[in-house]
Amino acid sequence: MFASPLAWVVLAFMQFVLALIFLKQIDGFLQVQAQLARTPNAPGLTEIVVVPMFSVGSMLLLMSTPLLTMRLISEERRNQTMALLMSAPISMTQIIIGKFVAMIVFLALINLLILVMALSLLAGGILDLGLLFANLIGLTLLGCSFAAIGLFISCLTAHPVVAAILSLAVFLALWIINAAATDPQSSLHLISLLKRFEGFLNGTVATTDLVFFALLTTTFLILSIRRLDSERLHA
Amino acid sequence: MKDTASPEVTLAGVGLSRRYGNNLAVDDVSLELKRGEILGLLGPNGAGKTTAMKMITGNLAPSAGSVNVCGIDLIDRPTAAKAKIGYLPEIPPLYKELRVDEYLRLAGRLHRLPGSALGDAVQRAKRRAGLSDMGQRLIGSLSKGYQQRVGIAQAIIHDPDVVILDEPTVGLDPNQIREIRSLIRELGNEHSVILSTHILPEVEAICDRVQILHRGKVVFADAISGLRAFRGGHSLQVSLRRPPQLEDLQKAVQPAQVEQVGEGVFRVIAPPGQDSTDQLLRESLERDWGLYQLSPAQASVEEVFVHLTRQDDAGAVMTEDSRMETPA
């Protein structure tokens, strides 16, 4: 993966955008610092700088994960290298888990970049570490879900570009599906990734959200395994 | 099958069938391979060679039948069975952006070679495939022949009992073909090898036994000598300046069969164990046919197929499968 330029371009791009946000938010914080000091119960450094960074980070993840996951399986098919994996003494589950873990390691790298930037603020201020880690957990879970869905879609086709576009469409749909709901009690809110992720941004690590992301990830991993298996059986 | 398989049988496929929708790609194919044996799977395009090989290697689940690798059932214990097989698909599964060494290490790790043995395994596979100086080259920058060798190195890196090669010489130049063939013969000393091809001389040059597939069925299975006899090792092609009637020629060379191939060109096919050359020469001189060319004729693959399928229709399939189709 790191032999290809794609990984580096994605990393560089994300870092560039995140750094921009980071600096802009710090700048904003410094301007309003005096007022904030006088306001009781005012938002602190974490809320003003770190949270927007994670928020933008989630958008960047939404856009870049399709590019990263698109080739996981479809490229193997395209290059006819799937046979190497299929005839090796490893199971379909191991193939899928291996691909998934590789993806997660890469996404963790992105998270790490954000984390390091946030922690650098400790040099000159105080951070709400609880809020910071709630954000981090949220972004990680979101990344896992994206990776699992992207992986499954990559299993469906032999064309990486098709996989990328399809993944992006699915991510976007899941992201903003709550917008379609007029009723605040609508079940669409339950499956909206944005709604789920917002909780983490506010610093709430709810069990339901944890379970939701875990279920979403496992479901798509199992679907991927089934998909590869059925290919061996019916293709 | 498990109980009756003698220890030296490394691979046994019994009654393998594979259906694609309504199309029966492979129909009740059985094959058996002993250690140190090279089996050639021969057939025209679309005969089901690749499908059969995919089933043997666990890339494709058979619709019916079973595969047994060194006493391990491929369907019951796929990982254990796959560990004993090395497979080179029709298109070598190469990651073009990797170096040869990196790629072979990856292949070795996929086969769960421990870290300590990995280096040795890579070196040995490279040496056997003639890639010793190529370790640092990018696979994508290698010629087709060398890429094929990397594919073969990948298939033998874990020292498998059975090596399965799908059309290993396709698209190579004559020199490369010769090199790959000698490599395969060398592999056959220690491993069992199955190779598929649609080139008849290739099978004759390398294999110990041959199975011919046609429309998914085995139409011929015998040792290579059987194939030679079958395709007319004693057939002759004669060219005559003043050809007689076909019937006259036929009578002259009894009991051999005569076919007209072209204008004044005939093929004389002697039954196994007989030679009609002397007879033919004598008759030609006596009757002044003006014989100007006489050469041993080689039936082309197509002709063999035509012959075999004709036999197939007649219900007299020439096969030694009966032995394998009656498991205890």
Coordinates of C-alpha atoms in Angstrom, one line a residue, chain B residues 44-163:
Chain B
P44 CA -9.2 -27.5 -27.1
N45 CA -10.2 -24.1 -25.8
G46 CA -13.3 -24.3 -23.6
A47 CA -12.9 -28.0 -22.9
G48 CA -13.0 -27.4 -19.2
K49 CA -9.3 -27.7 -18.4
T50 CA -9.1 -24.5 -16.4
T51 CA -12.4 -25.2 -14.6
A52 CA -11.1 -28.6 -13.6
M53 CA -7.9 -27.1 -12.3
K54 CA -9.7 -24.4 -10.4
M55 CA -11.8 -27.2 -8.7
I56 CA -8.7 -29.2 -7.8
T57 CA -7.0 -26.1 -6.3
G58 CA -10.1 -25.1 -4.3
N59 CA -10.6 -21.9 -6.2
L60 CA -14.0 -23.1 -7.3
A61 CA -16.4 -25.4 -5.5
P62 CA -17.4 -28.5 -7.6
S63 CA -21.1 -29.0 -8.2
A64 CA -20.4 -32.7 -7.6
G65 CA -17.5 -35.0 -6.8
S66 CA -14.6 -34.8 -4.4
V67 CA -10.9 -33.9 -4.3
N68 CA -8.4 -35.6 -2.1
V69 CA -4.9 -34.3 -1.7
C70 CA -2.5 -36.6 0.1
G71 CA -5.4 -38.2 2.0
I72 CA -6.9 -34.9 3.0
D73 CA -10.3 -34.0 1.6
L74 CA -10.3 -30.6 0.0
I75 CA -13.9 -29.8 0.9
D76 CA -13.7 -30.9 4.6
R77 CA -10.3 -29.4 5.4
P78 CA -9.6 -26.8 2.7
T79 CA -6.7 -25.1 4.4
A80 CA -4.8 -28.3 5.2
A81 CA -5.3 -29.6 1.7
K82 CA -4.4 -26.3 0.0
A83 CA -1.1 -26.2 1.9
K84 CA -0.1 -29.2 -0.2
I85 CA -0.9 -27.7 -3.5
G86 CA 1.0 -25.1 -5.6
Y87 CA -1.1 -23.5 -8.3
L88 CA -0.1 -21.3 -11.2
P89 CA -3.3 -20.0 -12.9
E90 CA -3.5 -19.2 -16.6
I91 CA -2.7 -15.6 -15.9
P92 CA 0.1 -15.6 -13.2
P93 CA -1.2 -13.8 -10.1
L94 CA 1.6 -11.3 -9.9
Y95 CA 1.7 -8.0 -8.0
K96 CA 3.5 -6.0 -10.7
E97 CA 4.6 -3.2 -8.3
L98 CA 6.5 -5.6 -6.0
R99 CA 10.0 -6.8 -6.4
V100 CA 10.6 -10.5 -7.1
D101 CA 11.9 -11.1 -3.6
E102 CA 9.1 -9.2 -1.9
Y103 CA 6.5 -11.0 -3.9
L104 CA 8.0 -14.5 -3.1
R105 CA 8.2 -13.6 0.6
L106 CA 4.5 -12.6 0.5
A107 CA 3.6 -15.9 -1.2
G108 CA 5.7 -17.8 1.4
R109 CA 4.0 -16.0 4.2
L110 CA 0.6 -16.7 2.7
H111 CA 1.6 -20.4 2.9
R112 CA 2.5 -19.8 6.5
L113 CA 6.2 -20.5 6.2
P114 CA 7.8 -19.5 9.5
G115 CA 10.1 -16.5 9.3
S116 CA 13.3 -18.5 9.7
A117 CA 12.5 -20.8 6.8
L118 CA 11.2 -18.0 4.6
G119 CA 14.6 -16.7 3.4
D120 CA 15.8 -20.2 2.4
A121 CA 12.5 -21.0 0.7
V122 CA 12.7 -17.8 -1.4
Q123 CA 16.3 -18.5 -2.4
R124 CA 15.5 -22.1 -3.3
A125 CA 12.4 -21.2 -5.3
K126 CA 14.4 -18.6 -7.1
R127 CA 17.2 -21.0 -7.9
R128 CA 14.9 -23.6 -9.2
A129 CA 13.0 -21.2 -11.4
G130 CA 16.2 -19.7 -12.7
L131 CA 15.5 -16.3 -11.0
S132 CA 18.6 -16.0 -8.8
D133 CA 19.8 -12.7 -10.3
M134 CA 16.3 -11.2 -10.5
G135 CA 15.5 -10.8 -6.8
Q136 CA 15.7 -7.0 -6.9
R137 CA 13.8 -6.5 -10.1
L138 CA 10.3 -5.2 -10.2
I139 CA 8.0 -7.9 -11.5
G140 CA 6.3 -5.4 -13.8
S141 CA 9.6 -4.7 -15.6
L142 CA 10.3 -8.4 -16.3
S143 CA 9.7 -10.1 -19.6
K144 CA 6.8 -12.4 -20.0
G145 CA 9.0 -15.5 -19.7
Y146 CA 10.5 -14.3 -16.5
Q147 CA 7.1 -13.3 -15.1
Q148 CA 6.0 -16.9 -15.9
R149 CA 9.0 -18.1 -13.9
V150 CA 8.0 -15.9 -11.0
G151 CA 4.6 -17.5 -11.2
I152 CA 6.1 -21.0 -11.1
A153 CA 8.5 -19.9 -8.2
Q154 CA 5.4 -18.8 -6.3
A155 CA 3.7 -22.2 -6.9
I156 CA 6.7 -24.2 -5.5
I157 CA 7.8 -21.9 -2.7
H158 CA 6.2 -24.0 0.0
D159 CA 7.5 -27.3 -1.5
P160 CA 4.0 -28.6 -2.3
D161 CA 3.3 -32.3 -3.1
V162 CA 1.2 -31.3 -6.1
V163 CA 2.1 -28.6 -8.5

